[in-house]
Coordinates of N, CA and C in Angstrom, one line a residue:
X1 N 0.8 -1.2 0.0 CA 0.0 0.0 0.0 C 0.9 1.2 0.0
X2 N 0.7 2.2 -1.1 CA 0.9 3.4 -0.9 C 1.2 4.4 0.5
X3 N 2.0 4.7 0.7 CA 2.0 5.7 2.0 C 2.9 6.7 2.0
X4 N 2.5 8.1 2.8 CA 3.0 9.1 2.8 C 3.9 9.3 4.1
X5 N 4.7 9.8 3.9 CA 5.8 10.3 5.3 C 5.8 11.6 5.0
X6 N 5.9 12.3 6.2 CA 6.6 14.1 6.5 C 7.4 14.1 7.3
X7 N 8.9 14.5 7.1 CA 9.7 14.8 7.7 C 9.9 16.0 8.3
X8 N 9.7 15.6 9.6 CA 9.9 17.0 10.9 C 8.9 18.5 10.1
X9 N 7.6 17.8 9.7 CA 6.5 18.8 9.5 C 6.6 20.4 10.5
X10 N 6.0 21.5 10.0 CA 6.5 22.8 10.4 C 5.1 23.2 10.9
X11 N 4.4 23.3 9.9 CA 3.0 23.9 9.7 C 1.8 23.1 10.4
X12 N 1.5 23.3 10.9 CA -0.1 22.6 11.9 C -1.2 22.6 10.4
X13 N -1.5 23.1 9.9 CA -2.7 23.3 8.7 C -2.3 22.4 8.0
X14 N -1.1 22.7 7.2 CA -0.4 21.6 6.0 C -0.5 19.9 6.7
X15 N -0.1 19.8 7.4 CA -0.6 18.7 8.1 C -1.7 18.3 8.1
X16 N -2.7 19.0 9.2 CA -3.8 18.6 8.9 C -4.4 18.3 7.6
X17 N -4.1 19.2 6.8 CA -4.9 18.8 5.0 C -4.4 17.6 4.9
X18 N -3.0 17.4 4.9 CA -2.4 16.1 4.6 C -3.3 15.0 5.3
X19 N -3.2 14.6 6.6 CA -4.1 13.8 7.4 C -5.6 14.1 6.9
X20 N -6.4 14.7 6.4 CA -7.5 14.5 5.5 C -7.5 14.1 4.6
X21 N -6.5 14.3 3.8 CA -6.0 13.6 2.4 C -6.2 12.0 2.5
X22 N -5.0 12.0 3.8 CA -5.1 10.4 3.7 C -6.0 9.6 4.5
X23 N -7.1 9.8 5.2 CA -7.8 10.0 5.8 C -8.9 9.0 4.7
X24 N -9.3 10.3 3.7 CA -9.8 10.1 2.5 C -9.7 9.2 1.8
X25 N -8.3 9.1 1.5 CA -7.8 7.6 0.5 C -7.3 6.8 1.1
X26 N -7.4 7.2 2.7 CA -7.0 5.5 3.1 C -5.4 4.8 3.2
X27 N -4.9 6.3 2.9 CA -3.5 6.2 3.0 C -2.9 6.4 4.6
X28 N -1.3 4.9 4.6 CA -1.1 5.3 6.3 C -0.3 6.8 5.8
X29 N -0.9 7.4 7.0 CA 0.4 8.8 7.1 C 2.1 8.5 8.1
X30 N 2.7 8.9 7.6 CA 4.1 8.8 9.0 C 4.8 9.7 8.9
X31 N 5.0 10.2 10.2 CA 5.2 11.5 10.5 C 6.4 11.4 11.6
X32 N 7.3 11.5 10.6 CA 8.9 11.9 11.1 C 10.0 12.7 11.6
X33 N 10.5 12.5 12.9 CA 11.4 13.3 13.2 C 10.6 14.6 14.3
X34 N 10.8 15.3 14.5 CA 10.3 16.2 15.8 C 9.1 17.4 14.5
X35 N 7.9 17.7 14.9 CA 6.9 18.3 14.3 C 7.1 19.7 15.3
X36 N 6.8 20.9 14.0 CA 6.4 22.3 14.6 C 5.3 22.5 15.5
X37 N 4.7 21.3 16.4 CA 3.5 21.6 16.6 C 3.4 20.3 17.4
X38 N 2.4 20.7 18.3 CA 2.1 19.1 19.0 C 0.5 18.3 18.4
X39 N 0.7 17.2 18.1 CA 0.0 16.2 17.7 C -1.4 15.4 18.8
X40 N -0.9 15.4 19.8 CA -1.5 15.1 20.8 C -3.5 15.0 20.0
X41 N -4.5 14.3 21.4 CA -5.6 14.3 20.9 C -6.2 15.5 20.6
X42 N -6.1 16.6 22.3 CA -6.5 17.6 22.8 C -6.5 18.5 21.5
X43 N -4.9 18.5 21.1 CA -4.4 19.5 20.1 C -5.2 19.3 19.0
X44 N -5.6 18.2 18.3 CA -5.8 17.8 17.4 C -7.4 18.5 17.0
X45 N -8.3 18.0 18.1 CA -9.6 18.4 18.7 C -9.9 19.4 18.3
X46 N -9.2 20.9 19.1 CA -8.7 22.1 19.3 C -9.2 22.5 17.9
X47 N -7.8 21.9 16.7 CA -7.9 22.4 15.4 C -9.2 22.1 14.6
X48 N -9.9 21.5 15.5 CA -11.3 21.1 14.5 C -11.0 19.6 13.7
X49 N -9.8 18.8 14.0 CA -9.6 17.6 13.1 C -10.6 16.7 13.5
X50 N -12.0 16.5 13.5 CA -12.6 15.5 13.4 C -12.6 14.0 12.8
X51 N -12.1 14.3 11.9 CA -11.6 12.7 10.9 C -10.7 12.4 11.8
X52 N -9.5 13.0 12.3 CA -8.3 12.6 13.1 C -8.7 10.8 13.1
X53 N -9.6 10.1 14.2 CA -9.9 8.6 13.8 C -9.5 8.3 13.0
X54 N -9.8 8.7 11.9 CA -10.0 8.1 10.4 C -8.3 8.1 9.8
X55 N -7.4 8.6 10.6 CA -6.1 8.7 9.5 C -5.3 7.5 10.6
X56 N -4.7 6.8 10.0 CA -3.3 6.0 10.0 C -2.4 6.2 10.3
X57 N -2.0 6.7 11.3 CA -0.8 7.7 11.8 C 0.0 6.9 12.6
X58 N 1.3 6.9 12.1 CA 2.4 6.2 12.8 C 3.4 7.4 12.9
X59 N 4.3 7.3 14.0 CA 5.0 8.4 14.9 C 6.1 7.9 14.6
X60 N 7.8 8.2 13.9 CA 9.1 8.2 14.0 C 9.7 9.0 14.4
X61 N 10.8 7.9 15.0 CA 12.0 9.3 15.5 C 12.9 9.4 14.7
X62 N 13.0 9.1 13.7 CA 13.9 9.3 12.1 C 13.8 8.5 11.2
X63 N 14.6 8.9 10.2 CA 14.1 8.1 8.9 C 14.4 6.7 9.0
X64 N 15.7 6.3 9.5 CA 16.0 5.0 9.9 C 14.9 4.1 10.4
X65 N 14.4 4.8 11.9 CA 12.7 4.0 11.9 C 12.1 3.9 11.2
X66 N 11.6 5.1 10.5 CA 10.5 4.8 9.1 C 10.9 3.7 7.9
X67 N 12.4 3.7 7.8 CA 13.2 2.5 6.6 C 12.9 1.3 7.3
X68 N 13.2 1.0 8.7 CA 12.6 -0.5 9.5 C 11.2 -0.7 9.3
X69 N 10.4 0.6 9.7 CA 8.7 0.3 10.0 C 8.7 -0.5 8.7
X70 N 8.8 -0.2 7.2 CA 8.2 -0.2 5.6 C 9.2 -0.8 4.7
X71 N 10.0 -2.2 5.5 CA 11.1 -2.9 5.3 C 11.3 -3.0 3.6
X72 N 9.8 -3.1 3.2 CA 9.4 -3.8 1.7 C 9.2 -2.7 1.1
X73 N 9.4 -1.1 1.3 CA 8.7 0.0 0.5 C 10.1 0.6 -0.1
X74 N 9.7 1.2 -1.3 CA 10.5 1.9 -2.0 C 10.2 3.2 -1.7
X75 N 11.5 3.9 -1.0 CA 11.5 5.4 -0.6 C 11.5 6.4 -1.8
X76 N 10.7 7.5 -2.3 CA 10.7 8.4 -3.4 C 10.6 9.3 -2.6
X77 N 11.6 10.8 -3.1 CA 12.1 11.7 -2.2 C 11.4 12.5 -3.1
X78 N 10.9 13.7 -2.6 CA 10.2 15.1 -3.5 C 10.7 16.1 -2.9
X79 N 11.5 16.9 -3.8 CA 11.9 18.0 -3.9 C 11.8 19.1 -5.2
X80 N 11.7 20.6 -4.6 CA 11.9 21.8 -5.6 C 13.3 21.3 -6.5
X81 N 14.6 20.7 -5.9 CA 16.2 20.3 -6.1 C 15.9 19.1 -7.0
X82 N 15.0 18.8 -7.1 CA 15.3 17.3 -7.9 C 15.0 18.0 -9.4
X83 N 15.4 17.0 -10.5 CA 15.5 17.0 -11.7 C 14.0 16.8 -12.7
X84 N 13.8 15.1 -12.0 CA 13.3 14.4 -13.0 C 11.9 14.6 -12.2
X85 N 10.8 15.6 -13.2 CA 9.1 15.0 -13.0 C 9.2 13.9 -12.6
X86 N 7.6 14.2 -11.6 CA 7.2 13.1 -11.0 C 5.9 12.2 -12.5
X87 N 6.0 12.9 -13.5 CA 4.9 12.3 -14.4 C 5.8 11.4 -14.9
X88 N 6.9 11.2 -15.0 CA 7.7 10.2 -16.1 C 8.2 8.9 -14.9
X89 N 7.7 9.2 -13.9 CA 8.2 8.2 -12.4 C 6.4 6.7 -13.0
X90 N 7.2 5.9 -12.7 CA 5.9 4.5 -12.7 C 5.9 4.3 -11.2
X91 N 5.2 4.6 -10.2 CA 4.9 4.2 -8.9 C 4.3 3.0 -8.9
X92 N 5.0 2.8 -7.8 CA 4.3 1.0 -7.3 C 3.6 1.4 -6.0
X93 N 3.0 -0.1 -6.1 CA 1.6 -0.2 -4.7 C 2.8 0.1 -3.2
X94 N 4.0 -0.3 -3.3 CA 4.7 -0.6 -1.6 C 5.6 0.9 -1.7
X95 N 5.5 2.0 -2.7 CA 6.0 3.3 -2.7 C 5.3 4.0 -1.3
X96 N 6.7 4.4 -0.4 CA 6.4 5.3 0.4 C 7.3 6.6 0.3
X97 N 5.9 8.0 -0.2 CA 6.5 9.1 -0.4 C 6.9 10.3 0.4
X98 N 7.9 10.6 0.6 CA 8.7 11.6 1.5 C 8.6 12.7 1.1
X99 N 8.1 13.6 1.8 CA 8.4 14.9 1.8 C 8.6 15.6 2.9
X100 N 9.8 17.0 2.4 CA 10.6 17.6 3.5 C 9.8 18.7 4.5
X101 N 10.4 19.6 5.2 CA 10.1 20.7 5.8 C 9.4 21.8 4.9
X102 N 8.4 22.4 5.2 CA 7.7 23.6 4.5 C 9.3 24.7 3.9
X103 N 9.5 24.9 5.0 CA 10.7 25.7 5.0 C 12.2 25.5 4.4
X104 N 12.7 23.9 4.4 CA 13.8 23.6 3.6 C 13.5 22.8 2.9
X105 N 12.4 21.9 3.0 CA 12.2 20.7 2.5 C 13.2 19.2 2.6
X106 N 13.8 18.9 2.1 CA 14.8 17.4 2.4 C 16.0 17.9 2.4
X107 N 16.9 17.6 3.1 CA 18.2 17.7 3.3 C 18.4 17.5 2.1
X108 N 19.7 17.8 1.5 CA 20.3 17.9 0.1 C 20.7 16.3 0.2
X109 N 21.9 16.8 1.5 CA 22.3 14.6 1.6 C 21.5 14.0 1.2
X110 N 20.6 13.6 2.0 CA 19.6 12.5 1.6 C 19.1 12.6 0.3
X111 N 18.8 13.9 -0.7 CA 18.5 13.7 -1.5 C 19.6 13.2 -2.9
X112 N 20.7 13.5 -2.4 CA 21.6 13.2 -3.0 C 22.0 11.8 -3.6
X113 N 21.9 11.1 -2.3 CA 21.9 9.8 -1.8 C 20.7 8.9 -2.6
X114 N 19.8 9.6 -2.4 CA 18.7 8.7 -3.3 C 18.5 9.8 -4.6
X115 N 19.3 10.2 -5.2 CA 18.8 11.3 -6.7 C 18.3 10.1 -7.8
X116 N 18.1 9.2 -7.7 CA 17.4 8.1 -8.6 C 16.0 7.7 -8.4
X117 N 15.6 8.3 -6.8 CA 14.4 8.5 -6.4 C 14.1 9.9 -6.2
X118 N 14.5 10.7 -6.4 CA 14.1 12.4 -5.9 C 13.7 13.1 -7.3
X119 N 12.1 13.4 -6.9 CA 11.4 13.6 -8.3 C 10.8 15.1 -7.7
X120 N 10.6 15.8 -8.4 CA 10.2 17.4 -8.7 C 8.8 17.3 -9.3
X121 N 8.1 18.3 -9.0 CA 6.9 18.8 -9.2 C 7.3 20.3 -10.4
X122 N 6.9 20.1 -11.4 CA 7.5 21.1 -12.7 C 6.1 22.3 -12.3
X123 N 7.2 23.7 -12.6 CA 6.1 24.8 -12.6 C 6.5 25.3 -14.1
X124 N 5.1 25.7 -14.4 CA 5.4 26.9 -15.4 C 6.1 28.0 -15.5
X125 N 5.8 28.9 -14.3 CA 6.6 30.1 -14.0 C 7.7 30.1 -12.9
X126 N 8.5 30.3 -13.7 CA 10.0 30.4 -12.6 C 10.5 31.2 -11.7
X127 N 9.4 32.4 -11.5 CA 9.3 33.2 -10.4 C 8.4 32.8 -9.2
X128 N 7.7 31.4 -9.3 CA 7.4 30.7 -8.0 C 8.2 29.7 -7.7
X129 N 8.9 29.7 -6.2 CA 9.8 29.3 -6.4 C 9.3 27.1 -5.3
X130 N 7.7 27.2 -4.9 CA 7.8 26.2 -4.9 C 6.2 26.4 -4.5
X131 N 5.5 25.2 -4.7 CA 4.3 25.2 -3.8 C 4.3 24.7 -2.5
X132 N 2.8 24.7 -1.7 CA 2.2 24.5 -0.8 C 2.7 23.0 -0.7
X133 N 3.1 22.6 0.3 CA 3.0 21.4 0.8 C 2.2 20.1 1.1
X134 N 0.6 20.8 1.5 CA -0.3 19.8 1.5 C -1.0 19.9 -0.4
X135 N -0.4 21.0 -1.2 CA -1.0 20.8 -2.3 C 0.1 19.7 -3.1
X136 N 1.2 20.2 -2.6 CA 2.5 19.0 -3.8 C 1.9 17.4 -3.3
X137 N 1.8 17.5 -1.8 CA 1.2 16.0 -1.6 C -0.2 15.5 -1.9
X138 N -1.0 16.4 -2.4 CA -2.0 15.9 -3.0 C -2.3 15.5 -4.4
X139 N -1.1 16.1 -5.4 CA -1.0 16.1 -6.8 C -0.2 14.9 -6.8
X140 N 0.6 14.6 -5.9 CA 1.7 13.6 -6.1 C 0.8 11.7 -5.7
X141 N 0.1 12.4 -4.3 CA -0.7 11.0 -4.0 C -1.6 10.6 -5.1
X142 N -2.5 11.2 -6.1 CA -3.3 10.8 -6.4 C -2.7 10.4 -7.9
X143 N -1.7 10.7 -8.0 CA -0.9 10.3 -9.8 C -0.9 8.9 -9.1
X144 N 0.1 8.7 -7.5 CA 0.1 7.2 -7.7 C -0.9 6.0 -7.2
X145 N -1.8 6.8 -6.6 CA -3.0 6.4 -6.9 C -3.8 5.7 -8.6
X146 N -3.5 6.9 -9.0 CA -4.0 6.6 -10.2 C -3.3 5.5 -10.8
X147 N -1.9 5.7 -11.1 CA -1.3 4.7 -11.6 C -1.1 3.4 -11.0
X148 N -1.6 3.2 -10.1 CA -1.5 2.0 -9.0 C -2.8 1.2 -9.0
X149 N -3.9 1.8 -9.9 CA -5.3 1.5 -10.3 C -6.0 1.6 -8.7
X150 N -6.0 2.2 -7.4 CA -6.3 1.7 -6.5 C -7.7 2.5 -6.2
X151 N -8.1 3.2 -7.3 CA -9.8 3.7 -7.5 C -10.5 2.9 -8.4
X152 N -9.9 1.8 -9.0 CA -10.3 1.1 -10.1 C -12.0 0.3 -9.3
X153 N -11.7 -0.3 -8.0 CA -13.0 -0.9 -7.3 C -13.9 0.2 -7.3
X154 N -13.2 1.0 -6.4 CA -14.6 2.1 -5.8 C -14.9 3.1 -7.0
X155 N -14.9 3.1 -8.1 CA -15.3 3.5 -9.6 C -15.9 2.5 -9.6
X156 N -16.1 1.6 -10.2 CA -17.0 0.2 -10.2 C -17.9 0.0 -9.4
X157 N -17.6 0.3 -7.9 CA -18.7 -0.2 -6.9 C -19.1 1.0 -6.5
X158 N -19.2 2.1 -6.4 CA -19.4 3.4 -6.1 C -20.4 4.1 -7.2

């Protein structure tokens, strides 16, 4: 199954859309490394996250945990720094997708390290220098959704 990671997330909202996101499709979320914000129920409540139930949320203390938790997944890094579109990428069902900090996004290392996984989101205008974070993760989940046929039932049964 498909799943998304955020590494050491900044923004409390970007989050939350994300955990609605996957909430919605059923995707596990994992959420790595120390967050700008506390997660807790209370907190959660507070922000009006009512689905909160509904999302799949597993807690790391680094990436190393997250590489143990998802022994069988293939890590794909997203960055503004990477080269190659994510439209010419074929995702598979055991792809778990990474994305960085609002503010830096992925360490360069790491992306370096995996630059055969670290795919870009292409803009038209080169005076934006990156989007929204719960928007790149929504454009990016549902390509591999799509390409993973995993709406193909609930199109049929729906």
């Amino acid at each position: 199954m498909i799943s998304v990671a955020l590494l050491e997330p900044e923004i409390p909202q970007n989050t939350g859309n994300i955990a609605r996101l996957c909430a919605a499709t059923r995707t596990p979320l994992h959420i790595v490394g120390v967050t700008g914000f506390r997660l807790d129920e209370r907190a959660v409540r507070r922000a009006g996250l009512d689905y909160w139930p509904e999302v799949s949320l597993q807690r790391h203390r680094d990436l190393d945990e997250l590489y143990g938790f998802l022994p069988d997944a293939r890590f794909i890094y997203f960055s503004t720094k990477a080269e190659k579109p994510f439209f010419e990428w074929q995702f598979d069902r055991h792809d778990c997708l990474v994305f960085g900090r609002e503010t830096s996004g992925l360490p360069e290392r790491l992306l370096r390290q995996n630059w055969e996984r670290s795919l870009t989101i292409p803009m038209l205008n080169p005076n934006v220098r990156s989007l929204n974070l719960a928007n790149s993760v929504a454009i990016i989940l549902y390509e591999a959704l799509r390409q993973t046929r995993a709406f193909n039932d609930v199109h049929r049964n729906g």
